[in-house]
XYZ file of C-alpha atoms in Angstrom:
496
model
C 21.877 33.406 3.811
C 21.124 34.072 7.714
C 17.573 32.350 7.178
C 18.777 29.261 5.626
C 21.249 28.874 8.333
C 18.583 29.250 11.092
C 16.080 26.858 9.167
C 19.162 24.263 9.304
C 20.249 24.658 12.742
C 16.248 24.368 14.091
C 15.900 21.512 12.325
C 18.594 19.238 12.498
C 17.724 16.879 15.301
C 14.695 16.459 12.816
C 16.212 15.836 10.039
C 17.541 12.577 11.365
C 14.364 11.052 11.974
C 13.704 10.915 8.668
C 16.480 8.014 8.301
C 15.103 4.685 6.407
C 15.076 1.540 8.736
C 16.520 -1.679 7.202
C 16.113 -4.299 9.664
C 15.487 -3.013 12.774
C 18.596 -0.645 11.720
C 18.877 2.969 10.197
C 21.356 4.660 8.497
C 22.015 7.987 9.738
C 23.730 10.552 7.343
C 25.578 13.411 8.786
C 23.830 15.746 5.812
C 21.252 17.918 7.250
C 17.948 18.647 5.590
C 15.990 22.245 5.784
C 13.242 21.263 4.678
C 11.800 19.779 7.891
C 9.242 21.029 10.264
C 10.016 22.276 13.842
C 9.936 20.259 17.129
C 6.167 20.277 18.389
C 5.741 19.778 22.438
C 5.386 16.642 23.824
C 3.649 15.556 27.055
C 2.372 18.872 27.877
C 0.316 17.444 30.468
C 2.295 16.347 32.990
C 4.326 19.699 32.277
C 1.703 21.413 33.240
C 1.276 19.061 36.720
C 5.197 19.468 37.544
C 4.793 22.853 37.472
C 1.742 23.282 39.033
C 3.342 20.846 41.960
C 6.499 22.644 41.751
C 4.610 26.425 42.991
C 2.546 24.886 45.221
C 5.033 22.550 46.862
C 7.256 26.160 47.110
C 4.575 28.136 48.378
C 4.039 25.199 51.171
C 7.826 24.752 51.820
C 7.819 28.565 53.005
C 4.522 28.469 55.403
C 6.248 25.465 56.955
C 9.784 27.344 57.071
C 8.464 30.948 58.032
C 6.463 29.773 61.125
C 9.115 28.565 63.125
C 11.629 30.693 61.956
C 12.777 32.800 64.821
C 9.198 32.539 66.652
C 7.209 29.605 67.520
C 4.248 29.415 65.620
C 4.683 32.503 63.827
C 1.862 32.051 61.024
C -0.649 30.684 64.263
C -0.897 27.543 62.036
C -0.262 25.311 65.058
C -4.138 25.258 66.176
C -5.030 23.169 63.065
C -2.618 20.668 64.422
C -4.107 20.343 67.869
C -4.353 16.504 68.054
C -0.536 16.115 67.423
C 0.759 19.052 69.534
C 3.953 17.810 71.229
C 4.162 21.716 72.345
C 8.300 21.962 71.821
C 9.398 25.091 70.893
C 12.265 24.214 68.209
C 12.840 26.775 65.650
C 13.528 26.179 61.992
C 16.764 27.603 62.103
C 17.840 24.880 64.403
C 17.665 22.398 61.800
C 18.449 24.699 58.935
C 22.368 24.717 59.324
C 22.269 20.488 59.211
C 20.973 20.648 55.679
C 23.361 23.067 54.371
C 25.894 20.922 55.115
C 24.265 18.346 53.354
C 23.664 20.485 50.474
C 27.521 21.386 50.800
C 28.898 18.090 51.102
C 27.045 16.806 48.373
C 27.781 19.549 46.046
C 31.624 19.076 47.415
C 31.325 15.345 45.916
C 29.608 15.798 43.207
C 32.166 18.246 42.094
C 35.083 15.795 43.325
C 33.329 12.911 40.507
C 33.197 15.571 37.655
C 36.672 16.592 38.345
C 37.953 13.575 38.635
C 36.091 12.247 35.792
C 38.747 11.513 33.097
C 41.777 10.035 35.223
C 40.247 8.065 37.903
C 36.116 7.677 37.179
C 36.848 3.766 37.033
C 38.555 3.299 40.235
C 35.489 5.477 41.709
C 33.075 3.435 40.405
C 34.887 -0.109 41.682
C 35.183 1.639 45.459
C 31.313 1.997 45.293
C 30.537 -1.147 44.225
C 32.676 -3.077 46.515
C 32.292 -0.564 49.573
C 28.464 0.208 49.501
C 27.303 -3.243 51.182
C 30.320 -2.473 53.682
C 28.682 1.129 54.304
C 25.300 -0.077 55.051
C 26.258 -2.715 56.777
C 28.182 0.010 59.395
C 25.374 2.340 59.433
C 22.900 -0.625 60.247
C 24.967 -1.602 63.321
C 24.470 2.399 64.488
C 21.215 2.279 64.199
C 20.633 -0.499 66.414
C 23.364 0.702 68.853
C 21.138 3.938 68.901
C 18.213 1.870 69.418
C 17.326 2.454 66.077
C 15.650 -1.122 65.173
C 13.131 -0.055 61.896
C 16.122 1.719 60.468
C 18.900 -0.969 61.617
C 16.625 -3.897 59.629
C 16.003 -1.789 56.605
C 19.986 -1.155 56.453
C 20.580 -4.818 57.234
C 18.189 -5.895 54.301
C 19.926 -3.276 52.466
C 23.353 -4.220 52.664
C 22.363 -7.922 52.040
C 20.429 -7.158 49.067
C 23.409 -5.098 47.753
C 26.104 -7.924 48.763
C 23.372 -10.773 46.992
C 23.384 -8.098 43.718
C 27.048 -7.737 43.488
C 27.988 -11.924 43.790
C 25.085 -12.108 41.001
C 26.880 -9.673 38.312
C 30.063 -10.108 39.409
C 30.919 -12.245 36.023
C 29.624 -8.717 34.280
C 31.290 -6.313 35.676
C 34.774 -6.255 33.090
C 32.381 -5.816 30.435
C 30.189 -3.109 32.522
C 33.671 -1.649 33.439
C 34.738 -1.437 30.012
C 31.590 -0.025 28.812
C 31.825 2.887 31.365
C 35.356 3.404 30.368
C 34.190 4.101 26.964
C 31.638 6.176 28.185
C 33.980 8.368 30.105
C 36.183 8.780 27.221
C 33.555 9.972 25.163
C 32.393 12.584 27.975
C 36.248 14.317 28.292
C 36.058 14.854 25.086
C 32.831 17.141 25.500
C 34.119 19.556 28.518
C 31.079 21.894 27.468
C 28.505 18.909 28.887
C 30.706 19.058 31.988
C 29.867 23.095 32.371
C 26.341 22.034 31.596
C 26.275 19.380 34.472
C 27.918 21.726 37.258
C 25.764 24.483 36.402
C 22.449 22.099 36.651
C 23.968 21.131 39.972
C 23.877 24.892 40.927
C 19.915 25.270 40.289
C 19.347 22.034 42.094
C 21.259 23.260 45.056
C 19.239 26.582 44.921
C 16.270 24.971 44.846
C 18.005 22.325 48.397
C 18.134 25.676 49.685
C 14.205 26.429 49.806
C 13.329 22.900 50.302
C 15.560 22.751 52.992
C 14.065 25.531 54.774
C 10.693 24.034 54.409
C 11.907 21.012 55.571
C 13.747 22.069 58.564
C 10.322 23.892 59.856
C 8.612 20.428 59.411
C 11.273 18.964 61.640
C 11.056 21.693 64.145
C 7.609 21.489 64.118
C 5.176 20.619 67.105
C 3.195 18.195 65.159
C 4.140 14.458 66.689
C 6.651 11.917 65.208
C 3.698 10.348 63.234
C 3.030 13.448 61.458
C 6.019 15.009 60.413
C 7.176 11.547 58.930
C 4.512 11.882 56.438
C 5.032 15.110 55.794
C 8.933 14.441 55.130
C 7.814 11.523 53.023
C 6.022 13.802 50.734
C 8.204 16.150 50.718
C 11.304 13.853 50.167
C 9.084 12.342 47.083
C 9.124 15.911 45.442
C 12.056 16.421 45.669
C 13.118 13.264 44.329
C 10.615 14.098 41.244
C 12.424 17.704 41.116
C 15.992 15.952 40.915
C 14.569 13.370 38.491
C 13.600 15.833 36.247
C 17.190 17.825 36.463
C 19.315 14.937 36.307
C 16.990 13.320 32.858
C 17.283 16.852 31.478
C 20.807 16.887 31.899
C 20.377 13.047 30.521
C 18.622 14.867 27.123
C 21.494 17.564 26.629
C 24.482 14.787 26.820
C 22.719 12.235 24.804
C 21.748 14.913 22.156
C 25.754 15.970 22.089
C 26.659 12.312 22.275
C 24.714 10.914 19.514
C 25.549 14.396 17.475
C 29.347 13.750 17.563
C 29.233 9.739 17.038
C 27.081 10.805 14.215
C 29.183 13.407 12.083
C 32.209 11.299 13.124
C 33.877 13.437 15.516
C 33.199 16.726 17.695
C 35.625 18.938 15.025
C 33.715 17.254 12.012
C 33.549 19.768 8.735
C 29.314 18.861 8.937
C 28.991 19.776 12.931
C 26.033 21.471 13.213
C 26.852 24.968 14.911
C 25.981 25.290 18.575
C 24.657 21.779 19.000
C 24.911 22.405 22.969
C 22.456 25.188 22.611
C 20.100 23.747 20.498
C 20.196 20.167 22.759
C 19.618 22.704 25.556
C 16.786 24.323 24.129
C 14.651 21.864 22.761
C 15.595 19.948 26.459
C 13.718 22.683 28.670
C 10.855 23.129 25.685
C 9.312 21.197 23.594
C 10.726 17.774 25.681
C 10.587 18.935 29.074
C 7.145 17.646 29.712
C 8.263 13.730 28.280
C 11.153 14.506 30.912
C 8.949 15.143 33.371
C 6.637 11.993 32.588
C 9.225 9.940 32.007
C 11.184 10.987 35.581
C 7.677 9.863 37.592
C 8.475 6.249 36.944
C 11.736 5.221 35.284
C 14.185 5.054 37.855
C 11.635 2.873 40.064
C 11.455 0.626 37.446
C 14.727 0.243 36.814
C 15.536 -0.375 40.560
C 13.005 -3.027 40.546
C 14.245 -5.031 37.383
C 18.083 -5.193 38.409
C 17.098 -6.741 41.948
C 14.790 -9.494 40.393
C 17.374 -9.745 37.850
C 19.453 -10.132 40.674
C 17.208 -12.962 42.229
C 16.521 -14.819 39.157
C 19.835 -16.079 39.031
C 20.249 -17.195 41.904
C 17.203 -19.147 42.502
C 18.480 -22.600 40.983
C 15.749 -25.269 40.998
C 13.041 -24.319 42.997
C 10.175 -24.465 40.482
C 7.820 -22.639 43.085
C 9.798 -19.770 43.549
C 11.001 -19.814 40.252
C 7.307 -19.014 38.998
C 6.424 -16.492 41.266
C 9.619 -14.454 40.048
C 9.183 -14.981 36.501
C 5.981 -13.602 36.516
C 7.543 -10.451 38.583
C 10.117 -10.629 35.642
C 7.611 -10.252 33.185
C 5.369 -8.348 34.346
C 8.603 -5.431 34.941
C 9.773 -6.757 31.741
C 6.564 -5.129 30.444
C 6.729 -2.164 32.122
C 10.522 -1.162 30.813
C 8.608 -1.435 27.273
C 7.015 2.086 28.184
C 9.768 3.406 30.741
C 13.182 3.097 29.894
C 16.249 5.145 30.049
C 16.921 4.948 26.191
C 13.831 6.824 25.610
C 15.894 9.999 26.713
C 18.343 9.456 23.989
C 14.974 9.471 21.386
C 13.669 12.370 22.801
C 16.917 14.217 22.341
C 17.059 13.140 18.985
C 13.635 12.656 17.699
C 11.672 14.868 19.712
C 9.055 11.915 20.238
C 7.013 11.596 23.055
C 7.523 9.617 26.136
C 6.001 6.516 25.962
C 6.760 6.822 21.752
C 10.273 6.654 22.421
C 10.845 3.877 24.998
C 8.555 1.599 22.744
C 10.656 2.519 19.745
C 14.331 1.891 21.698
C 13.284 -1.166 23.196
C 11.750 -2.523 19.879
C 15.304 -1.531 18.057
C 16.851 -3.190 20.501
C 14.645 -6.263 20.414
C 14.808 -6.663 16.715
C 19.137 -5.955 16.493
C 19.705 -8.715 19.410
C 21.316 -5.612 21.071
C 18.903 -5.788 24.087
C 20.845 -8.846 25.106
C 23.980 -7.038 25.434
C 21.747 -4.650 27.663
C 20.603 -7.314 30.073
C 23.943 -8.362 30.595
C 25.623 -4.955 31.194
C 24.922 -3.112 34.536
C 26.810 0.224 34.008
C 23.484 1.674 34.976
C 23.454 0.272 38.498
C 27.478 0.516 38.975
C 26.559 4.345 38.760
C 23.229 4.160 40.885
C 25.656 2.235 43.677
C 27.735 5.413 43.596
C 25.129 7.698 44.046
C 23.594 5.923 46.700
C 27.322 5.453 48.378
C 27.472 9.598 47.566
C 24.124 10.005 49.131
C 25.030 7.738 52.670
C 28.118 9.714 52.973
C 26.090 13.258 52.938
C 23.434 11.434 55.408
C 26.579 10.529 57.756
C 27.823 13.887 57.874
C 24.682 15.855 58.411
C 23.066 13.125 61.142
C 26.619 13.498 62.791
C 26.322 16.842 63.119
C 22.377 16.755 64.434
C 23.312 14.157 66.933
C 26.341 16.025 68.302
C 23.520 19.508 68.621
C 19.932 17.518 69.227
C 20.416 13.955 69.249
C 16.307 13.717 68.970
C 16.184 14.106 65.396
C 19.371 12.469 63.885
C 16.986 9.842 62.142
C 15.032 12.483 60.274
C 17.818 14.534 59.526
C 19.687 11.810 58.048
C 17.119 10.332 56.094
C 16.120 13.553 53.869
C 20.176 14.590 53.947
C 20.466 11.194 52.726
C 18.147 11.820 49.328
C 19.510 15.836 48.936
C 23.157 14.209 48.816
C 21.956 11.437 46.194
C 20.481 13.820 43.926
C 23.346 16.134 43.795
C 26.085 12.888 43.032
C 22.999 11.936 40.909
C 23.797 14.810 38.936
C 26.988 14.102 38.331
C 26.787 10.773 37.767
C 24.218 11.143 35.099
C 26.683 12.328 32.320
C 28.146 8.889 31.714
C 24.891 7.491 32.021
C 24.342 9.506 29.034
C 26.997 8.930 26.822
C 26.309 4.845 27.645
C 22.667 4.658 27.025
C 24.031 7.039 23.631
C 26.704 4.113 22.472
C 23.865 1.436 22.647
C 21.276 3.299 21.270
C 23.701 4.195 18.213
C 25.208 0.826 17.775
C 22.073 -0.746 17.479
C 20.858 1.414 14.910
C 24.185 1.552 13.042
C 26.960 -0.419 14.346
C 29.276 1.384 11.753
C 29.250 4.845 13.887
C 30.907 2.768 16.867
C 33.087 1.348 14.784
C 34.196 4.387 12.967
C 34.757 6.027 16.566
C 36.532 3.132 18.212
C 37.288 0.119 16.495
C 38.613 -1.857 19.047
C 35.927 -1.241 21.407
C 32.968 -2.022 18.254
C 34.980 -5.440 17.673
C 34.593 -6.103 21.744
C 31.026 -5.062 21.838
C 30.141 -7.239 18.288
C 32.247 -10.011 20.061
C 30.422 -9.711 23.616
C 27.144 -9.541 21.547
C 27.227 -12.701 20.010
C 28.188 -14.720 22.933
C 25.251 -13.292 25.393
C 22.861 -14.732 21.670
C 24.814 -17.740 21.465
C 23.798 -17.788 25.543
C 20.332 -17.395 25.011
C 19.853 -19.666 21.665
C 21.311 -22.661 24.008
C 19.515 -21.634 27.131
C 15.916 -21.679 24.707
C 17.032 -24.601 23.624
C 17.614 -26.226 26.987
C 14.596 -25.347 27.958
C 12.814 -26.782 25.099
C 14.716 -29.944 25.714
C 13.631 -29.609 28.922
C 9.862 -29.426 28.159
C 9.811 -32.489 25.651
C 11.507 -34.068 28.279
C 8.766 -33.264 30.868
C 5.948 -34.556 28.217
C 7.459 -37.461 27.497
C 7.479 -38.717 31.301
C 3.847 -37.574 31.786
C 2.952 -39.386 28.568
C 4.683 -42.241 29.843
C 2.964 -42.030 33.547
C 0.119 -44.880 33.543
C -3.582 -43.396 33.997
């Protein structure tokens, strides 16, 4: 009796792979098989280069923190560095104390989003929309009050690209809004992903604490301007990769819950699997964490990119030029989100697929339900990325603060990699209702009958909001057609 339950609980992720596709849709059944072999791992590859990068990258971040801890030079490293000597004698426990209040203030609002996830998530996530371009704007004026002109202009172009982005989708956002409200109903109801997420946010902040130290020794380094900016860079790109890689495992636990419960019909369901947090866990830090770590590399770049020329494309109006040179932009990104997606995470969770496997097979079920235009036209996905980013500024403004108040030489620097440490940890936190939202699509296009049987209302507004954005795009292809014959017709008409 013990065996049989084991076989079922390894193997019931699997079992729902084996669903027959009708259409572009499947039909999930909440009865689990046995009979099914066990998760093989995916990507190995590149789990095998994030962890290579991940002890090397520690190794380097304690050379750089160890030999300007409480001595100059400690490790006599400073010779191989002769052309850039500045000769200062800052220690690494100057800077030190500036991150750790990033780390804490980032921690402190990440914890303030979970907590106030269920009552007032929506009124959060309307402040950062309509108060990021405000923020950057601010900081921007700072910057070149301080002299700062690089930084003031990348702010500026910032806080104009964010203001041009929000007057683009601001006919989406009751729809986005709603979506997310769904979302965050679905994640209350899970408290145990909530545990999950704070105690992710714990490792990531132990982790802050050794890159921090590395950091700070790079700071307080005697290498020139020139060089510890590139050393930051790549430093600040690891760590980015490292909280990629949390925040998309975190993404694989609450989209394995997520679909779980839609699928059985309801967390207390009689065919539950037992444990399903475990099990989501486990086969998220196995036999998936190398697709996670693939799949971190690239996707939110990606995704960046498309919702700015997304953006753009709208607001372009007739300028055929132009027009051209973003369409092929469009496509060409267009192409890319093909292979890396965000819905691949809810595959891998589910499926166990590969990478690459399982953001060609979402974006092809969306494709063939019509569902991908209810994608285009929701942005709960950068709603949440605004708040991160506004979560992220605020940590940056309390840590360069700080450094200008002690050392005013090294606010910029400070800030900047404060900036990314607070963005990952509200990253965190911000990635459970990205979950359960990429979940809800993913399930409704493969059977709209396990949204409906959850919510009703909210299935008849999605089936209703779905069939206007194809009714958009059948008479925008036809316009354009129109358009075309049009075009032909004049040319043909045009004496030789």
């Amino acid at each position: 009796m013990t065996d049989t339950q084991s076989s079922s609980s390894e193997t019931d992720f699997a079992s729902i792979s084996t669903t027959q596709q009708d259409g572009g849709r499947s039909s999930p059944s909440p009865e689990i098989s046995t009979d099914q072999p066990s998760r093989n791992w995916r990507d190995v590859f590149w789990l095998g280069i994030f962890t290579i990068h991940l002890v090397g990258l520690g190794f380097l971040l304690a050379v750089l923190g160890i030999n300007r801890f409480q001595r100059a030079d400690r490790l006599k490293i400073d010779k191989y560095t002769y052309r850039f000597i500045e000769n200062q004698s800052h220690l690494t426990e100057t800077y030190w104390p500036f991150y750790a209040v990033a780390g804490g203030v980032g921690t402190v609002l990440g914890w303030i989003w979970l907590l106030l996830l269920g009552s007032k998530a929506n009124q959060m996530m309307k402040i950062s929309v309509h108060i990021l371009t405000t923020y950057l704007a601010v900081i921007s004026i700072f910057c070149f009050w301080g002299h700062q002109i690089f930084w003031g202009v990348g702010f500026a172009i910032g806080a104009t690209l964010q203001f041009l982005y929000v007057i683009s989708v601001i006919d989406r956002l009751p729809f986005t809004m709603l979506v997310l409200q769904k979302a965050v109903k679905m994640v209350w109801s899970l408290p145990e992903v909530i545990r999950v997420t704070c105690a992710f946010m714990m490792v990531m902040l132990l982790w802050m604490v050794i890159w921090s130290f590395g950091a700070a020794g790079v700071v307080a380094s005697s290498i020139g301007d020139g060089g510890r900016w590139w050393l930051l860079v790549v430093l600040s790109v690891s760590l980015f990769w490292t909280g990629a890689v949390l925040c998309n495992t975190v993404h694989v636990i609450v989209s394995g819950m997520v679909f779980l419960v839609l699928i059985h019909g309801g967390r207390e369901a009689a065919t539950m699997p037992p444990k399903p947090l475990a099990r989501s866990l486990r086969y998220a830090v196995t036999t998936s964490f190398g697709s996670i770590c693939y799949g971190s590399l690239f996707t939110a770049a990606i995704r960046t990119l498309r919702w700015e020329i997304r953006g753009l494309r709208s607001k372009i109006g007739n300028n055929e030029c132009l027009l051209c040179c973003v369409d092929f932009l469009f496509h060409l990104v267009e192409t890319l989100v093909r292979f890396f997606n965000k819905y691949a995470y809810v595959q891998i969770a589910v499926y166990g697929k590969s990478f690459n496997s399982s953001a060609r097979d979402a974006w092809e079920l969306f494709q063939s339900t019509g569902v991908e235009a209810l994608i285009a036209y929701d942005c709960s996905g950068a709603v949440l990325f605004m708040g991160t980013i506004l979560g992220g500024l605020i940590t940056g403004t309390c840590a360069g603060i700080w450094t200008w108040l002690k050392t005013s030489d090294r606010v910029i620097m400070v800030g900047f990699t404060a900036m990314l440490m607070g963005m990952i940890l509200v990253g965190l936190a911000m990635v459970v209702v990205e979950s359960a939202v990429t979940s809800i699509y993913i399930c409704y296009a493969e059977d709209p009958s396990l949204i409906n049987r959850w919510d009703a209302e909210f299935f008849n507004q999605m089936s209703e909001a779905l069939h206007q954005r194809l009714q958009h795009r059948s008479a925008r292809n036809r316009e354009v057609i129109t358009d075309n014959r049009f075009d032909g017709q004049v040319q043909e008409s045009i004496p030789v």
